[in-house]
Amino acid sequence: MPMQPWFPDAKLGVFIHYGVYAVGGAAESWSFYTGEMTHEQYMKQLEGFTASKYDPDAWAALFARIGARYAVLTTKHHDGVALWDTGHRSLDVVRDTPAGRDLVMGFVDALRERGLKVGLYYSHSDWNHPDYPSIRHVRPGESPSPYSHAEPGTEDPAAWERYLAYRDGQVGELMDRFRPDLLWFDGEWERTEEQWRMDELAELILAGNPDAVLNARMLSHGDYATPEQGTPLQAPQGPWELCLTINDSWSYRPQDRDFKSVRQLVRYFTETIGMGGNLLLGAGPREDGTIPEEQIERLEGLGAWIGRHTDAVYGTVAGLPAGHHYGPSTLSADRRTLYLICFDAPRDNVSLRGLRNEVKRVTVLGTGTELGHHVTGGLDAVPGVTWIDAPAAADLDEYATVLAVELEGELDLYRGTGRD
């Protein structure tokens, strides 16, 4: 299926990791898998999960306010605790926690009310399901776990069939009840594509919504790449998204104070959209459903920068390859305006190399101030350098200044090695 056009145009999404792990501030699922806490300690968190202040309308209002076009909610992480009222149950917040209600429906309705696309996260794996550790696929260097792998000689194909029926039943419920625009899968590394029966799963999903977008953790059925926690140095082939945390944790961990600054988030965001990707920025609510103030502050700081520079964000495509401008850039959809992003205050000039086009005008985005420009050098097919006058201090943005370069015609770049 061709990629849905809303996805590459979205630019910003919010990734919400919400679950029982927020009760004790534990790492989502991994804390019992790796031994950070015992399984018993982890599961005891079920008793404290209340969602007492859960307000999906407030979440959606925040997402819309910062300029996000979609959001993704963890409907079931590797711990197997479903956030909706599932008829294919192992564990769920409706019956197994004081929250006592479906938390997905409100999320979906609140996003749709504000015109945001709905993304639902679902882990293929379930480290609490009794039928899950029934077959093996151990990667080189991996230590198998009793939560995820059968011991040698104890494989149980019938149990694995039951597990797949459970997984397919839950995914089918998500499709039937919520009709998500995007499904964000995880946990795929623990089995092969054949063991997961990805062909059948993809068929089930697309029967429920032929326009659903799937991430790369659907393996050969994925529509887009999803690098995690680090901006790639080269853009993946095709559509993609960087998923990134605001501090170092996906879920609510009050001891993790290593928050990225707004300036750093602006840099991550612009470097990502400058290579044609989206940023899916993670936030971890407390168990009561409130998003910590430090995270809201940073989301709103990024959103305020986007609000001042919308022309350089929405309706753009990847900008200049590395070497033409010292910083990221984006390009208008008609390919006639370049947006140069400057993280630091330029001293004398901003240089633009390899540009064959005549420049009609250069302005500072947000203030409208026009800047002078001229070209030096160039010989035959090799264009000279376009020098843009540095903006005045009053025109500089606190986090990143954007220069709009209007071109005569569509962008035409020289990419050669120069005259011999």
Tab-separated table of C-alpha atoms in Angstrom:
chain	number	residue	atom	x	y	z
A	1	MET	CA	0.000	0.000	0.000
A	2	PRO	CA	1.275	3.535	-0.717
A	3	MET	CA	2.078	5.593	2.356
A	4	GLN	CA	-0.842	7.667	3.566
A	5	PRO	CA	-0.029	11.319	2.769
A	6	TRP	CA	-0.870	12.526	6.283
A	7	PHE	CA	2.109	10.698	7.774
A	8	PRO	CA	5.087	12.434	6.090
A	9	ASP	CA	3.257	15.746	6.474
A	10	ALA	CA	2.695	15.274	10.226
A	11	LYS	CA	6.251	16.185	11.365
A	12	LEU	CA	5.512	15.807	15.084
A	13	GLY	CA	3.807	13.119	17.138
A	14	VAL	CA	3.652	12.379	20.870
A	15	PHE	CA	4.417	8.897	22.206
A	16	ILE	CA	2.664	8.131	25.500
A	17	HIS	CA	3.971	5.231	27.609
A	18	TYR	CA	1.260	4.762	30.215
A	19	GLY	CA	0.762	1.699	32.341
A	20	VAL	CA	1.054	0.059	35.745
A	21	TYR	CA	4.831	0.553	35.699
A	22	ALA	CA	4.205	4.225	36.575
A	23	VAL	CA	3.039	3.237	40.072
A	24	GLY	CA	6.539	2.534	41.333
A	25	GLY	CA	8.363	4.548	38.701
A	26	ALA	CA	9.720	1.345	37.164
A	27	ALA	CA	11.044	0.831	33.671
A	28	GLU	CA	8.143	-0.375	31.551
A	29	SER	CA	8.154	-4.224	31.514
A	30	TRP	CA	11.943	-4.450	31.369
A	31	SER	CA	12.377	-3.913	35.117
A	32	PHE	CA	11.228	-7.450	35.959
A	33	TYR	CA	12.672	-8.993	32.797
A	34	THR	CA	16.190	-7.745	33.591
A	35	GLY	CA	15.921	-8.146	37.378
A	36	GLU	CA	15.771	-4.481	38.357
A	37	MET	CA	12.901	-5.648	40.556
A	38	THR	CA	11.307	-9.016	41.174
A	39	HIS	CA	8.336	-10.136	39.147
A	40	GLU	CA	6.254	-10.078	42.312
A	41	GLN	CA	7.230	-6.474	43.038
A	42	TYR	CA	6.416	-5.465	39.491
A	43	MET	CA	3.003	-7.110	39.469
A	44	LYS	CA	2.114	-5.597	42.842
A	45	GLN	CA	1.950	-2.286	40.999
A	46	LEU	CA	-1.385	-3.436	39.597
A	47	GLU	CA	-2.890	-2.674	43.008
A	48	GLY	CA	-1.849	0.970	42.866
A	49	PHE	CA	-2.845	1.892	39.315
A	50	THR	CA	-5.840	4.218	39.653
A	51	ALA	CA	-5.827	6.547	36.623
A	52	SER	CA	-7.687	8.825	39.059
A	53	LYS	CA	-6.827	12.052	37.207
A	54	TYR	CA	-6.701	10.608	33.698
A	55	ASP	CA	-8.011	13.296	31.365
A	56	PRO	CA	-7.502	12.388	27.714
A	57	ASP	CA	-9.114	15.674	26.656
A	58	ALA	CA	-6.329	17.556	28.457
A	59	TRP	CA	-3.746	15.328	26.766
A	60	ALA	CA	-5.240	15.949	23.331
A	61	ALA	CA	-5.451	19.690	23.959
A	62	LEU	CA	-1.726	19.689	24.825
A	63	PHE	CA	-0.843	17.686	21.709
A	64	ALA	CA	-2.826	20.025	19.462
A	65	ARG	CA	-1.392	23.099	21.173
A	66	ILE	CA	2.210	22.113	20.485
A	67	GLY	CA	1.543	21.342	16.827
A	68	ALA	CA	1.577	17.537	16.971
A	69	ARG	CA	-0.504	15.903	14.264
A	70	TYR	CA	-0.696	12.425	15.811
A	71	ALA	CA	-0.152	10.605	19.096
A	72	VAL	CA	0.583	6.983	20.010
A	73	LEU	CA	-0.592	5.288	23.222
A	74	THR	CA	0.821	2.055	24.663
A	75	THR	CA	-2.304	-0.108	24.673
A	76	LYS	CA	-0.264	-3.146	25.804
A	77	HIS	CA	3.444	-3.249	26.582
A	78	HIS	CA	5.586	-6.397	26.995
A	79	ASP	CA	4.100	-6.898	30.471
A	80	GLY	CA	0.809	-7.881	28.813
A	81	VAL	CA	-1.390	-5.436	30.747
A	82	ALA	CA	-4.031	-4.166	28.303
A	83	LEU	CA	-5.407	-0.652	28.750
A	84	TRP	CA	-8.757	-1.479	27.165
A	85	ASP	CA	-11.644	-3.798	27.994
A	86	THR	CA	-10.401	-6.836	26.138
A	87	GLY	CA	-12.293	-10.055	25.629
A	88	HIS	CA	-8.990	-11.846	24.905
A	89	ARG	CA	-7.526	-11.300	28.297
A	90	SER	CA	-4.430	-12.168	30.163
A	91	LEU	CA	-4.192	-8.964	32.216
A	92	ASP	CA	-6.030	-5.653	31.825
A	93	VAL	CA	-6.599	-2.472	33.782
A	94	VAL	CA	-10.378	-2.920	33.730
A	95	ARG	CA	-10.415	-6.054	35.901
A	96	ASP	CA	-6.968	-6.144	37.468
A	97	THR	CA	-6.440	-2.580	38.738
A	98	PRO	CA	-8.409	0.037	40.694
A	99	ALA	CA	-8.660	2.070	37.456
A	100	GLY	CA	-11.485	-0.278	36.551
A	101	ARG	CA	-12.239	1.105	33.107
A	102	ASP	CA	-11.213	1.230	29.463
A	103	LEU	CA	-8.533	3.915	28.976
A	104	VAL	CA	-8.106	3.632	25.224
A	105	MET	CA	-11.552	4.758	24.073
A	106	GLY	CA	-11.247	8.172	25.741
A	107	PHE	CA	-7.822	8.690	24.183
A	108	VAL	CA	-9.118	7.835	20.719
A	109	ASP	CA	-12.205	10.039	21.022
A	110	ALA	CA	-10.236	13.023	22.383
A	111	LEU	CA	-7.697	12.905	19.549
A	112	ARG	CA	-10.331	12.595	16.867
A	113	GLU	CA	-12.284	15.512	18.303
A	114	ARG	CA	-9.232	17.710	17.632
A	115	GLY	CA	-8.467	16.285	14.208
A	116	LEU	CA	-5.377	14.377	15.362
A	117	LYS	CA	-4.467	10.998	13.931
A	118	VAL	CA	-4.746	8.054	16.327
A	119	GLY	CA	-1.767	5.768	16.892
A	120	LEU	CA	-1.945	2.667	19.087
A	121	TYR	CA	1.164	0.833	20.326
A	122	TYR	CA	0.924	-2.935	20.731
A	123	SER	CA	3.698	-5.338	21.698
A	124	HIS	CA	3.807	-8.627	19.808
A	125	SER	CA	5.384	-10.152	22.895
A	126	ASP	CA	3.748	-10.734	26.285
A	127	TRP	CA	6.077	-11.779	29.100
A	128	ASN	CA	3.171	-12.567	31.413
A	129	HIS	CA	1.125	-14.775	29.118
A	130	PRO	CA	1.472	-18.468	30.065
A	131	ASP	CA	1.579	-19.554	26.407
A	132	TYR	CA	4.170	-17.040	25.243
A	133	PRO	CA	7.438	-18.805	26.281
A	134	SER	CA	6.545	-21.879	24.250
A	135	ILE	CA	8.933	-21.686	21.273
A	136	ARG	CA	12.458	-20.385	20.713
A	137	HIS	CA	14.216	-17.845	18.546
A	138	VAL	CA	17.416	-16.797	20.284
A	139	ARG	CA	19.575	-14.282	18.464
A	140	PRO	CA	23.388	-14.518	18.564
A	141	GLY	CA	24.680	-13.195	21.873
A	142	GLU	CA	21.213	-13.146	23.424
A	143	SER	CA	20.492	-14.788	26.759
A	144	PRO	CA	17.070	-16.458	26.634
A	145	SER	CA	14.651	-15.674	29.426
A	146	PRO	CA	11.993	-17.899	30.996
A	147	TYR	CA	9.564	-15.033	30.376
A	148	SER	CA	10.109	-15.182	26.618
A	149	HIS	CA	11.642	-18.493	25.518
A	150	ALA	CA	10.985	-22.181	25.983
A	151	GLU	CA	13.784	-24.244	27.458
A	152	PRO	CA	15.439	-26.639	24.966
A	153	GLY	CA	13.271	-29.680	24.485
A	154	THR	CA	10.183	-28.084	26.024
A	155	GLU	CA	8.744	-26.332	23.006
A	156	ASP	CA	4.965	-26.522	22.769
A	157	PRO	CA	3.569	-25.677	19.298
A	158	ALA	CA	-0.014	-25.981	20.532
A	159	ALA	CA	0.634	-23.352	23.204
A	160	TRP	CA	2.154	-21.064	20.585
A	161	GLU	CA	-0.983	-21.430	18.459
A	162	ARG	CA	-3.049	-20.387	21.465
A	163	TYR	CA	-0.810	-17.372	21.967
A	164	LEU	CA	-1.175	-16.274	18.350
A	165	ALA	CA	-4.956	-16.587	18.646
A	166	TYR	CA	-4.799	-14.347	21.743
A	167	ARG	CA	-2.601	-11.776	20.004
A	168	ASP	CA	-4.700	-11.754	16.850
A	169	GLY	CA	-7.847	-11.462	18.952
A	170	GLN	CA	-6.514	-8.403	20.735
A	171	VAL	CA	-5.261	-6.727	17.567
A	172	GLY	CA	-8.615	-7.465	15.967
A	173	GLU	CA	-10.345	-5.736	18.876
A	174	LEU	CA	-8.141	-2.664	18.480
A	175	MET	CA	-9.036	-2.497	14.801
A	176	ASP	CA	-12.766	-3.120	15.247
A	177	ARG	CA	-13.321	-0.787	18.198
A	178	PHE	CA	-10.884	2.032	17.552
A	179	ARG	CA	-9.963	1.861	13.839
A	180	PRO	CA	-6.525	3.439	14.463
A	181	ASP	CA	-4.800	5.454	11.769
A	182	LEU	CA	-1.455	3.960	12.815
A	183	LEU	CA	-0.359	0.798	14.617
A	184	TRP	CA	3.018	1.004	16.347
A	185	PHE	CA	4.252	-2.535	16.991
A	186	ASP	CA	7.124	-3.596	19.220
A	187	GLY	CA	8.704	-6.792	20.558
A	188	GLU	CA	9.253	-8.252	17.095
A	189	TRP	CA	12.882	-9.238	17.777
A	190	GLU	CA	11.908	-12.266	19.862
A	191	ARG	CA	10.516	-14.299	16.962
A	192	THR	CA	10.983	-14.702	13.230
A	193	GLU	CA	8.533	-13.248	10.755
A	194	GLU	CA	7.256	-16.742	10.050
A	195	GLN	CA	6.771	-17.518	13.737
A	196	TRP	CA	4.844	-14.278	14.173
A	197	ARG	CA	2.651	-15.108	11.140
A	198	MET	CA	3.073	-11.546	9.965
A	199	ASP	CA	1.311	-12.179	6.648
A	200	GLU	CA	-1.854	-13.226	8.408
A	201	LEU	CA	-1.603	-10.403	10.957
A	202	ALA	CA	-1.171	-7.779	8.247
A	203	GLU	CA	-4.177	-9.177	6.411
A	204	LEU	CA	-6.261	-8.964	9.588
A	205	ILE	CA	-5.209	-5.349	10.204
A	206	LEU	CA	-5.818	-4.106	6.686
A	207	ALA	CA	-9.187	-5.823	6.546
A	208	GLY	CA	-10.141	-3.660	9.535
A	209	ASN	CA	-8.660	-0.470	8.056
A	210	PRO	CA	-7.021	-0.608	4.612
A	211	ASP	CA	-5.489	2.835	5.263
A	212	ALA	CA	-3.757	1.895	8.532
A	213	VAL	CA	-0.076	2.861	8.680
A	214	LEU	CA	2.253	0.222	10.174
A	215	ASN	CA	5.723	0.765	11.581
A	216	ALA	CA	8.757	-1.297	10.598
A	217	ARG	CA	8.335	-3.651	13.553
A	218	MET	CA	5.756	-5.351	11.371
A	219	LEU	CA	8.902	-6.432	9.497
A	220	SER	CA	8.248	-6.856	5.753
A	221	HIS	CA	4.771	-5.369	6.192
A	222	GLY	CA	6.020	-2.133	7.765
A	223	ASP	CA	5.330	1.135	5.974
A	224	TYR	CA	8.022	3.255	7.579
A	225	ALA	CA	11.295	3.019	9.499
A	226	THR	CA	11.458	3.979	13.158
A	227	PRO	CA	14.979	4.628	14.446
A	228	GLU	CA	15.023	5.010	18.209
A	229	GLN	CA	16.762	7.444	20.570
A	230	GLY	CA	19.266	8.842	18.072
A	231	THR	CA	18.984	10.924	14.914
A	232	PRO	CA	20.386	8.870	12.028
A	233	LEU	CA	23.324	10.308	10.118
A	234	GLN	CA	21.679	9.250	6.867
A	235	ALA	CA	17.940	9.219	6.364
A	236	PRO	CA	16.400	5.747	6.099
A	237	GLN	CA	14.937	4.827	2.746
A	238	GLY	CA	11.335	5.923	2.421
A	239	PRO	CA	9.152	7.441	5.159
A	240	TRP	CA	10.538	7.400	8.691
A	241	GLU	CA	10.169	8.678	12.211
A	242	LEU	CA	12.606	9.162	15.076
A	243	CYS	CA	11.175	8.062	18.429
A	244	LEU	CA	12.849	9.939	21.284
A	245	THR	CA	12.398	10.422	25.017
A	246	ILE	CA	12.297	13.802	26.772
A	247	ASN	CA	14.611	12.488	29.508
A	248	ASP	CA	16.250	9.043	29.339
A	249	SER	CA	13.092	7.023	30.059
A	250	TRP	CA	9.992	6.127	28.122
A	251	SER	CA	7.812	5.726	31.197
A	252	TYR	CA	7.397	7.862	34.315
A	253	ARG	CA	10.582	7.548	36.356
A	254	PRO	CA	10.812	10.378	38.901
A	255	GLN	CA	14.466	9.644	39.617
A	256	ASP	CA	15.399	10.332	35.973
A	257	ARG	CA	16.181	14.046	35.928
A	258	ASP	CA	18.250	14.040	32.750
A	259	PHE	CA	15.782	16.131	30.780
A	260	LYS	CA	16.671	17.400	27.351
A	261	SER	CA	16.442	21.169	27.091
A	262	VAL	CA	14.009	22.887	24.737
A	263	ARG	CA	17.009	23.952	22.669
A	264	GLN	CA	18.124	20.346	22.337
A	265	LEU	CA	14.615	19.231	21.387
A	266	VAL	CA	14.433	21.943	18.713
A	267	ARG	CA	17.716	20.632	17.354
A	268	TYR	CA	16.486	17.024	17.321
A	269	PHE	CA	13.253	18.102	15.669
A	270	THR	CA	14.777	20.260	12.949
A	271	GLU	CA	17.528	17.762	12.155
A	272	THR	CA	14.841	15.103	11.776
A	273	ILE	CA	12.431	17.039	9.564
A	274	GLY	CA	15.421	18.366	7.618
A	275	MET	CA	16.078	14.775	6.552
A	276	GLY	CA	12.420	14.159	5.764
A	277	GLY	CA	11.386	12.368	8.957
A	278	ASN	CA	8.900	12.878	11.781
A	279	LEU	CA	9.758	13.222	15.454
A	280	LEU	CA	7.708	11.022	17.801
A	281	LEU	CA	8.501	12.543	21.183
A	282	GLY	CA	7.871	10.404	24.250
A	283	ALA	CA	6.131	11.414	27.465
A	284	GLY	CA	5.454	9.243	30.518
A	285	PRO	CA	2.421	10.115	32.662
A	286	ARG	CA	2.232	9.393	36.377
A	287	GLU	CA	-0.021	6.516	37.407
A	288	ASP	CA	-2.892	8.955	38.029
A	289	GLY	CA	-2.731	10.034	34.387
A	290	THR	CA	-1.118	13.448	34.787
A	291	ILE	CA	1.885	14.325	32.648
A	292	PRO	CA	4.797	15.695	34.735
A	293	GLU	CA	5.283	19.445	34.574
A	294	GLU	CA	8.906	19.126	33.377
A	295	GLN	CA	7.692	17.211	30.337
A	296	ILE	CA	4.822	19.605	29.618
A	297	GLU	CA	7.227	22.551	29.833
A	298	ARG	CA	9.500	21.028	27.207
A	299	LEU	CA	6.663	19.952	24.930
A	300	GLU	CA	5.244	23.457	25.055
A	301	GLY	CA	8.671	24.999	24.469
A	302	LEU	CA	9.125	22.945	21.309
A	303	GLY	CA	5.563	23.726	20.278
A	304	ALA	CA	6.118	27.454	20.720
A	305	TRP	CA	9.160	27.302	18.420
A	306	ILE	CA	7.113	25.395	15.841
A	307	GLY	CA	4.350	27.992	16.132
A	308	ARG	CA	6.813	30.754	15.262
A	309	HIS	CA	8.133	28.828	12.244
A	310	THR	CA	5.207	26.891	10.806
A	311	ASP	CA	6.115	27.649	7.183
A	312	ALA	CA	9.443	25.857	7.673
A	313	VAL	CA	7.742	22.824	9.230
A	314	TYR	CA	4.402	21.884	7.698
A	315	GLY	CA	4.052	21.400	3.981
A	316	THR	CA	7.798	20.890	3.570
A	317	VAL	CA	10.068	18.072	2.460
A	318	ALA	CA	13.692	17.198	3.225
A	319	GLY	CA	16.028	20.089	2.631
A	320	LEU	CA	19.620	20.357	1.461
A	321	PRO	CA	22.093	17.471	1.595
A	322	ALA	CA	24.969	17.905	4.033
A	323	GLY	CA	27.616	20.385	2.937
A	324	HIS	CA	25.405	23.002	1.286
A	325	HIS	CA	24.480	24.741	4.564
A	326	TYR	CA	25.899	24.420	8.077
A	327	GLY	CA	22.712	23.208	9.706
A	328	PRO	CA	19.472	21.493	8.782
A	329	SER	CA	17.034	22.891	6.253
A	330	THR	CA	13.643	22.159	4.782
A	331	LEU	CA	12.171	22.843	1.355
A	332	SER	CA	8.666	23.978	0.496
A	333	ALA	CA	6.505	21.452	-1.323
A	334	ASP	CA	6.746	23.492	-4.558
A	335	ARG	CA	10.556	23.401	-4.166
A	336	ARG	CA	10.828	27.191	-4.527
A	337	THR	CA	11.611	28.219	-0.949
A	338	LEU	CA	14.469	26.950	1.197
A	339	TYR	CA	14.313	27.292	4.965
A	340	LEU	CA	17.792	27.457	6.479
A	341	ILE	CA	17.942	26.681	10.198
A	342	CYS	CA	20.709	28.356	12.180
A	343	PHE	CA	21.306	27.085	15.703
A	344	ASP	CA	23.933	29.689	16.537
A	345	ALA	CA	23.880	33.424	15.890
A	346	PRO	CA	25.630	34.060	12.530
A	347	ARG	CA	28.525	36.516	12.802
A	348	ASP	CA	28.827	38.110	9.353
A	349	ASN	CA	27.124	35.862	6.833
A	350	VAL	CA	25.293	32.621	6.283
A	351	SER	CA	26.753	30.725	3.340
A	352	LEU	CA	24.789	28.643	0.868
A	353	ARG	CA	26.878	26.519	-1.473
A	354	GLY	CA	26.099	24.779	-4.736
A	355	LEU	CA	22.957	26.785	-5.472
A	356	ARG	CA	22.353	27.267	-9.191
A	357	ASN	CA	19.182	29.289	-8.730
A	358	GLU	CA	18.965	33.050	-8.564
A	359	VAL	CA	17.745	34.166	-5.157
A	360	LYS	CA	14.699	36.436	-5.247
A	361	ARG	CA	14.577	37.353	-1.583
A	362	VAL	CA	15.762	36.263	1.875
A	363	THR	CA	13.726	36.996	5.008
A	364	VAL	CA	13.890	36.023	8.653
A	365	LEU	CA	10.969	33.726	9.333
A	366	GLY	CA	8.843	35.052	12.138
A	367	THR	CA	9.899	38.692	11.875
A	368	GLY	CA	9.772	39.228	8.109
A	369	THR	CA	13.005	41.233	8.104
A	370	GLU	CA	14.619	41.129	4.660
A	371	LEU	CA	18.334	40.303	4.477
A	372	GLY	CA	20.850	41.249	1.822
A	373	HIS	CA	22.588	38.584	-0.225
A	374	HIS	CA	25.214	38.327	-2.930
A	375	VAL	CA	27.229	35.669	-4.792
A	376	THR	CA	30.997	35.372	-5.009
A	377	GLY	CA	33.015	33.130	-7.283
A	378	GLY	CA	31.747	30.435	-9.579
A	379	LEU	CA	33.079	29.202	-12.907
A	380	ASP	CA	31.212	27.645	-15.830
A	381	ALA	CA	28.929	24.930	-14.398
A	382	VAL	CA	30.241	25.399	-10.863
A	383	PRO	CA	28.134	28.008	-9.034
A	384	GLY	CA	29.585	30.488	-6.586
A	385	VAL	CA	28.758	30.822	-2.919
A	386	THR	CA	25.600	32.702	-1.949
A	387	TRP	CA	26.323	34.875	1.067
A	388	ILE	CA	23.362	36.007	3.178
A	389	ASP	CA	23.812	38.896	5.570
A	390	ALA	CA	23.601	37.918	9.224
A	391	PRO	CA	20.319	38.883	10.889
A	392	ALA	CA	20.378	41.539	13.595
A	393	ALA	CA	20.136	40.541	17.233
A	394	ALA	CA	16.456	41.545	17.328
A	395	ASP	CA	15.698	38.985	14.601
A	396	LEU	CA	17.397	36.038	16.298
A	397	ASP	CA	15.281	33.274	17.788
A	398	GLU	CA	16.169	32.002	21.251
A	399	TYR	CA	16.569	28.418	20.036
A	400	ALA	CA	17.012	28.421	16.258
A	401	THR	CA	16.664	31.190	13.685
A	402	VAL	CA	15.148	30.321	10.305
A	403	LEU	CA	15.961	32.133	7.048
A	404	ALA	CA	13.467	31.795	4.183
A	405	VAL	CA	15.299	31.834	0.845
A	406	GLU	CA	12.900	32.405	-2.063
A	407	LEU	CA	14.263	31.020	-5.336
A	408	GLU	CA	13.761	31.726	-9.017
A	409	GLY	CA	12.307	28.394	-10.103
A	410	GLU	CA	12.560	25.042	-8.389
A	411	LEU	CA	15.653	24.211	-6.337
A	412	ASP	CA	18.591	23.372	-8.591
A	413	LEU	CA	21.762	22.159	-6.861
A	414	TYR	CA	25.250	21.522	-8.147
A	415	ARG	CA	26.603	18.263	-6.703
A	416	GLY	CA	29.805	17.832	-8.713
A	417	THR	CA	33.492	17.817	-7.802
A	418	GLY	CA	34.389	21.167	-9.385
A	419	ARG	CA	36.317	22.078	-12.534
A	420	ASP	CA	39.447	20.033	-13.115
